[in-house]
CSV table of C-alpha atoms in Angstrom, one decimal:
chain,number,residue,atom,x,y,z
M,77,UNK,CA,-14.6,6.6,-0.9
M,78,UNK,CA,-13.0,7.7,-4.4
M,79,UNK,CA,-9.2,7.5,-4.8
M,80,UNK,CA,-7.1,9.3,-7.5
M,81,UNK,CA,-6.2,6.7,-10.2
M,82,UNK,CA,-2.7,5.9,-11.2
M,83,UNK,CA,-1.6,6.3,-14.9
M,84,UNK,CA,-1.7,3.2,-17.0
M,85,UNK,CA,2.2,3.3,-17.4
M,86,UNK,CA,2.5,2.3,-13.8
M,87,UNK,CA,0.1,-0.5,-14.1
M,88,UNK,CA,1.2,-1.9,-17.4
M,89,UNK,CA,4.9,-3.2,-16.6
M,90,UNK,CA,3.6,-5.2,-13.8
M,91,UNK,CA,0.6,-6.6,-15.6
M,92,UNK,CA,2.7,-7.3,-18.9
M,93,UNK,CA,5.2,-9.2,-16.8
M,94,UNK,CA,2.6,-11.2,-14.9
M,95,UNK,CA,1.0,-12.2,-18.4
M,96,UNK,CA,4.4,-13.2,-19.9
M,97,UNK,CA,5.3,-15.3,-16.9
M,98,UNK,CA,1.9,-16.9,-16.9
M,99,UNK,CA,1.5,-17.5,-20.7
M,100,UNK,CA,5.2,-18.8,-21.3
M,101,UNK,CA,6.2,-19.3,-25.0
M,102,UNK,CA,3.2,-21.3,-26.0
M,103,UNK,CA,0.2,-19.5,-24.5
M,104,UNK,CA,-2.8,-21.0,-22.8
M,105,UNK,CA,-2.8,-24.4,-24.3
M,106,UNK,CA,-5.7,-25.7,-22.2
M,107,UNK,CA,-7.8,-23.2,-23.8
M,108,UNK,CA,-6.3,-23.6,-27.1
M,109,UNK,CA,-7.3,-27.3,-27.3
M,110,UNK,CA,-10.7,-26.9,-25.7
M,111,UNK,CA,-12.1,-23.8,-26.9
M,112,UNK,CA,-13.2,-22.8,-30.5
M,113,UNK,CA,-11.0,-19.7,-31.9
M,114,UNK,CA,-13.1,-16.6,-31.5
M,115,UNK,CA,-15.6,-18.0,-29.0
M,116,UNK,CA,-17.2,-15.1,-26.9
M,117,UNK,CA,-17.2,-15.6,-23.3
M,118,UNK,CA,-18.9,-13.4,-20.5
M,119,UNK,CA,-18.0,-13.5,-17.0
M,120,UNK,CA,-18.3,-11.5,-13.5
M,121,UNK,CA,-16.1,-10.7,-10.8
M,122,UNK,CA,-17.7,-11.4,-7.3
M,123,UNK,CA,-16.5,-10.6,-4.0
M,124,UNK,CA,-16.7,-13.8,-1.8
M,125,UNK,CA,-15.7,-12.0,1.5
M,126,UNK,CA,-16.4,-8.6,2.8
M,127,UNK,CA,-13.8,-5.9,2.2
M,128,UNK,CA,-12.7,-3.0,0.3
M,129,UNK,CA,-12.0,-3.0,-3.7
M,130,UNK,CA,-8.7,-1.9,-5.2
M,131,UNK,CA,-6.9,-2.7,-8.5
M,132,UNK,CA,-9.9,-2.5,-11.0
M,133,UNK,CA,-7.6,-0.6,-13.4
M,134,UNK,CA,-4.9,-3.4,-13.3
M,135,UNK,CA,-7.5,-6.1,-13.6
M,136,UNK,CA,-8.8,-4.4,-16.7
M,137,UNK,CA,-5.4,-4.3,-18.4
M,138,UNK,CA,-5.0,-8.0,-17.7
M,139,UNK,CA,-7.6,-8.6,-20.5
M,140,UNK,CA,-7.2,-5.5,-22.8
M,141,UNK,CA,-3.4,-6.0,-23.1
M,142,UNK,CA,-4.2,-9.5,-24.6
M,143,UNK,CA,-7.1,-8.2,-26.6
M,144,UNK,CA,-7.9,-4.5,-26.9
M,145,UNK,CA,-11.4,-5.4,-27.9
M,146,UNK,CA,-12.3,-7.0,-24.6
M,147,UNK,CA,-14.9,-5.1,-22.7
M,148,UNK,CA,-14.4,-4.6,-19.1
M,149,UNK,CA,-17.1,-2.7,-17.3
M,150,UNK,CA,-16.6,-2.0,-13.4
M,151,UNK,CA,-19.9,-1.9,-11.3
M,152,UNK,CA,-17.7,-0.3,-8.6
M,153,UNK,CA,-14.7,2.0,-8.0
M,154,UNK,CA,-11.5,1.4,-6.1
M,155,UNK,CA,-12.2,2.3,-2.4
M,156,UNK,CA,-15.8,0.9,-2.3
M,157,UNK,CA,-17.0,-1.5,0.2
M,158,UNK,CA,-17.7,-5.1,-0.8
M,159,UNK,CA,-20.3,-7.3,0.5
M,160,UNK,CA,-20.2,-11.1,-0.4
M,161,UNK,CA,-21.8,-11.9,-3.6
M,162,UNK,CA,-21.8,-8.4,-5.0
M,163,UNK,CA,-20.7,-8.1,-8.5
M,164,UNK,CA,-17.5,-6.0,-9.0
M,165,UNK,CA,-17.2,-6.0,-12.6
M,166,UNK,CA,-18.2,-7.7,-15.9
M,167,UNK,CA,-15.7,-8.9,-18.7
M,168,UNK,CA,-16.8,-9.9,-22.0
M,169,UNK,CA,-14.7,-11.1,-25.1
M,170,UNK,CA,-12.7,-13.7,-26.7
M,171,UNK,CA,-12.5,-16.9,-24.4
M,172,UNK,CA,-8.7,-17.1,-24.9
M,173,UNK,CA,-8.2,-13.6,-23.9
M,174,UNK,CA,-10.4,-13.8,-20.7
M,175,UNK,CA,-9.1,-17.2,-19.5
M,176,UNK,CA,-5.6,-16.1,-20.4
M,177,UNK,CA,-5.7,-13.2,-18.3
M,178,UNK,CA,-7.9,-14.2,-15.4
M,179,UNK,CA,-5.3,-15.4,-13.0
M,180,UNK,CA,-3.3,-12.2,-13.4
M,181,UNK,CA,-6.4,-10.1,-12.8
M,182,UNK,CA,-7.5,-12.1,-9.8
M,183,UNK,CA,-4.2,-12.2,-8.2
M,184,UNK,CA,-3.5,-8.5,-8.4
M,185,UNK,CA,-7.2,-7.7,-7.6
M,186,UNK,CA,-7.2,-9.9,-4.5
M,187,UNK,CA,-4.0,-8.7,-3.2
M,188,UNK,CA,-4.7,-5.0,-3.6
M,189,UNK,CA,-8.1,-5.4,-2.4
M,190,UNK,CA,-6.6,-7.3,0.8
M,191,UNK,CA,-4.2,-4.2,1.5
M,192,UNK,CA,-7.1,-1.9,1.0
M,193,UNK,CA,-9.4,-3.8,3.4
M,194,UNK,CA,-6.9,-4.1,6.4
M,195,UNK,CA,-6.0,-0.4,5.9
M,196,UNK,CA,-9.6,0.5,6.1
M,197,UNK,CA,-10.0,-1.6,9.4
M,198,UNK,CA,-7.2,0.1,11.0
M,199,UNK,CA,-8.2,3.4,9.8
M,200,UNK,CA,-11.6,2.8,11.3
M,201,UNK,CA,-9.9,1.6,14.6
M,202,UNK,CA,-8.5,4.9,15.1
M,203,UNK,CA,-11.3,7.1,14.0
M,204,UNK,CA,-11.8,10.2,16.3
M,205,UNK,CA,-8.1,10.5,17.0
M,206,UNK,CA,-5.7,12.7,14.9
M,207,UNK,CA,-3.5,9.8,13.9
M,208,UNK,CA,-2.9,8.9,10.3
M,209,UNK,CA,-2.3,5.2,9.2
M,210,UNK,CA,0.6,5.0,6.8
M,211,UNK,CA,2.5,2.3,5.0
M,212,UNK,CA,6.3,2.0,4.6
M,213,UNK,CA,8.9,0.8,2.1
M,214,UNK,CA,8.2,-2.9,3.2
M,215,UNK,CA,6.7,-3.7,-0.2
M,216,UNK,CA,7.1,-6.6,-2.6
M,217,UNK,CA,9.8,-5.7,-5.3
M,218,UNK,CA,8.2,-4.2,-8.3
M,219,UNK,CA,4.8,-3.6,-6.6
M,220,UNK,CA,5.5,-0.6,-4.5
M,221,UNK,CA,3.5,2.1,-6.5
M,222,UNK,CA,0.5,-0.3,-6.7
M,223,UNK,CA,0.6,-1.5,-3.0
M,224,UNK,CA,0.9,2.2,-1.7
M,225,UNK,CA,-2.1,2.9,-4.2
M,226,UNK,CA,-4.0,0.2,-2.5
M,227,UNK,CA,-3.3,1.7,1.0
M,228,UNK,CA,-4.7,5.0,-0.2
M,229,UNK,CA,-7.8,3.3,-1.7
M,230,UNK,CA,-8.4,1.9,2.0
M,231,UNK,CA,-8.3,5.2,3.5
M,232,UNK,CA,-4.7,5.4,4.5
M,233,UNK,CA,-1.6,7.4,3.6
M,234,UNK,CA,1.8,6.8,2.3
M,235,UNK,CA,5.2,7.3,3.9
M,236,UNK,CA,8.4,7.7,1.8
M,237,UNK,CA,8.0,6.1,-1.8
M,238,UNK,CA,11.8,5.7,-2.1
M,239,UNK,CA,15.1,6.7,-0.5
M,240,UNK,CA,15.2,9.9,-2.1
M,241,UNK,CA,12.0,11.2,-0.9
M,242,UNK,CA,13.4,12.4,2.4
M,243,UNK,CA,16.1,11.9,5.0
M,244,UNK,CA,15.2,9.2,7.5
M,245,UNK,CA,18.2,8.7,10.1
M,246,UNK,CA,17.7,5.3,11.6
M,247,UNK,CA,19.8,3.3,14.1
M,248,UNK,CA,22.2,2.0,11.5
M,249,UNK,CA,22.9,5.5,10.2
M,250,UNK,CA,23.5,6.6,13.9
M,251,UNK,CA,25.9,3.7,14.5
M,252,UNK,CA,28.1,4.9,11.5
M,253,UNK,CA,28.0,8.4,12.7
M,254,UNK,CA,29.0,7.5,16.4
M,255,UNK,CA,25.7,7.5,17.8
M,256,UNK,CA,25.5,11.1,18.5
M,257,UNK,CA,21.9,12.3,17.4
M,258,UNK,CA,22.7,16.1,17.5
M,259,UNK,CA,25.6,15.7,15.3
M,260,UNK,CA,23.9,13.5,12.9
M,261,UNK,CA,21.1,15.9,12.6
M,262,UNK,CA,23.2,19.0,12.1
M,263,UNK,CA,25.3,17.2,9.4
M,264,UNK,CA,22.3,16.1,7.6
M,265,UNK,CA,20.8,19.7,7.7
M,266,UNK,CA,23.8,21.2,6.5
M,267,UNK,CA,24.0,19.0,3.4
M,268,UNK,CA,20.2,18.6,2.6
M,269,UNK,CA,18.4,20.6,0.0
M,270,UNK,CA,16.2,23.3,1.4
M,271,UNK,CA,12.9,21.3,0.4
M,272,UNK,CA,14.1,18.0,2.1
M,273,UNK,CA,12.4,16.9,5.3
M,274,UNK,CA,14.5,15.1,8.0
M,275,UNK,CA,13.2,12.5,10.3
M,276,UNK,CA,15.1,10.7,13.1
M,277,UNK,CA,14.3,7.3,14.5
M,278,UNK,CA,14.6,7.3,18.3
M,279,UNK,CA,14.3,4.3,20.7
M,280,UNK,CA,14.4,6.0,24.1
M,281,UNK,CA,13.2,9.4,25.7
M,282,UNK,CA,17.0,10.1,26.4
M,283,UNK,CA,17.6,10.1,22.6
M,284,UNK,CA,14.5,12.2,21.8
M,285,UNK,CA,15.5,14.9,24.6
M,286,UNK,CA,18.9,15.3,23.0
M,287,UNK,CA,17.6,15.6,19.6
M,288,UNK,CA,14.9,18.1,20.6
M,289,UNK,CA,17.8,20.3,22.0
M,290,UNK,CA,18.8,21.3,18.5
M,291,UNK,CA,15.3,21.6,17.1
M,292,UNK,CA,16.3,20.2,13.5
M,293,UNK,CA,14.0,17.3,12.9
M,294,UNK,CA,10.8,17.7,11.1
M,295,UNK,CA,9.6,14.3,12.4
M,296,UNK,CA,10.4,11.7,15.0
M,297,UNK,CA,10.0,8.1,14.6
M,298,UNK,CA,9.3,6.7,18.1
M,299,UNK,CA,10.4,3.2,17.5
M,300,UNK,CA,9.0,0.1,19.7
M,301,UNK,CA,7.9,2.5,22.6
M,302,UNK,CA,5.5,1.3,25.1
M,303,UNK,CA,2.2,3.4,25.7
M,304,UNK,CA,3.7,5.5,28.7
M,305,UNK,CA,6.9,6.4,26.7
M,306,UNK,CA,4.7,7.5,23.5
M,307,UNK,CA,2.7,9.8,25.8
M,308,UNK,CA,5.9,11.2,27.2
M,309,UNK,CA,7.5,11.7,23.9
M,310,UNK,CA,4.4,13.4,22.4
M,311,UNK,CA,4.4,15.9,25.4
M,312,UNK,CA,8.2,16.5,24.9
M,313,UNK,CA,7.7,17.0,21.1
M,314,UNK,CA,4.7,19.4,21.9
M,315,UNK,CA,3.8,19.9,18.2
M,316,UNK,CA,7.3,21.1,17.2
M,317,UNK,CA,7.6,18.1,14.8
M,318,UNK,CA,5.5,15.2,13.8
M,319,UNK,CA,5.3,12.3,16.2
M,320,UNK,CA,5.4,8.8,14.4
M,321,UNK,CA,4.8,5.6,16.2
M,322,UNK,CA,6.2,2.4,14.8
M,323,UNK,CA,7.0,-1.2,15.6
M,324,UNK,CA,4.7,-3.9,16.7
M,325,UNK,CA,1.5,-2.3,16.3
M,326,UNK,CA,-1.4,-4.5,15.6
M,327,UNK,CA,-5.1,-4.1,14.9
M,328,UNK,CA,-5.8,-4.7,18.5
M,329,UNK,CA,-3.3,-2.2,19.7
M,330,UNK,CA,-3.6,0.6,17.1
M,331,UNK,CA,-6.5,2.5,19.1
M,332,UNK,CA,-4.6,2.7,22.2
M,333,UNK,CA,-1.4,3.8,20.4
M,334,UNK,CA,-3.3,6.5,18.5
M,335,UNK,CA,-4.8,7.7,21.9
M,336,UNK,CA,-1.3,8.6,23.0
M,337,UNK,CA,-1.5,11.6,20.7
M,338,UNK,CA,1.0,10.6,18.1
M,339,UNK,CA,0.3,12.0,14.6
M,340,UNK,CA,1.2,9.0,12.5
M,341,UNK,CA,1.1,5.0,13.1
M,342,UNK,CA,3.4,3.4,10.3
M,343,UNK,CA,2.9,-0.3,9.7
M,344,UNK,CA,5.0,-2.3,7.5
M,345,UNK,CA,2.7,-5.4,7.4
M,346,UNK,CA,-0.1,-3.5,5.5
M,347,UNK,CA,2.0,-4.3,2.4
M,348,UNK,CA,4.6,-7.1,3.2
M,349,UNK,CA,2.3,-9.8,4.6
M,350,UNK,CA,-1.3,-8.8,4.2
M,351,UNK,CA,-3.9,-11.6,3.3
M,352,UNK,CA,-5.5,-11.6,0.0
M,353,UNK,CA,-9.2,-10.8,-0.2
M,354,UNK,CA,-11.1,-13.7,-1.6
M,355,UNK,CA,-12.6,-12.8,-5.0
M,356,UNK,CA,-13.7,-15.1,-7.9
M,357,UNK,CA,-14.4,-14.9,-11.6
M,358,UNK,CA,-17.7,-16.5,-12.6
M,359,UNK,CA,-18.6,-17.6,-16.1
M,360,UNK,CA,-22.0,-16.4,-17.3
M,361,UNK,CA,-21.8,-18.1,-20.8
């Protein structure tokens, strides 16, 4: 599947900082001592495990930021399925630039492809239901836009990007407001802009029933509810708002959760603890 690319301005700070972290103040002294200046190198990225590719734009920048003359030709596009051994991209240019950017390119490509891969697996698991798979704000510092992009490359969707995207009233907010969900919703709506959506986290059916009585929330986050409670919650909401299931959802349970009729499954682990996909860079000459 194709995915809308991110502008380079969102990739560049991450790639630039990673290269600076890796090169230090002296550069790649191993390559400097072993390789003749200006020596040309050609290499290919290959998948070593099946999965979904994401992050090609960032991988390219890992080389072109070091040397704009480096040629990076992708054989696939983000969102494509990978088979072991398939050539993902070819890179050609000065050896010092390719070897200097190799680890940054592979780290990013493997990490984002890991996110896209597991997102595709979970999305496929709930296929045929109306449920969407979404990520959360549980992202690694500095990588949020890239990680959320990888979720989209895997066929998923995004929750809030930032705290100012929407109002999400969680248990800690309710504790500060005296625990009254109706009062919290009324206060939020009275102070929110007319375009701002309001979501309320509820832990029990009783909380949900109280919140529904005022018909203010646009979405209900049904937190750590069992399957019977989720079904009851969906019936109570009755399409008046979005029903979002969250908490403890695994690849094994995602299908059964989706079949309760919820609209959204939100999974923090898609971004905060995903396993990197095994991708290698093989030198041709």
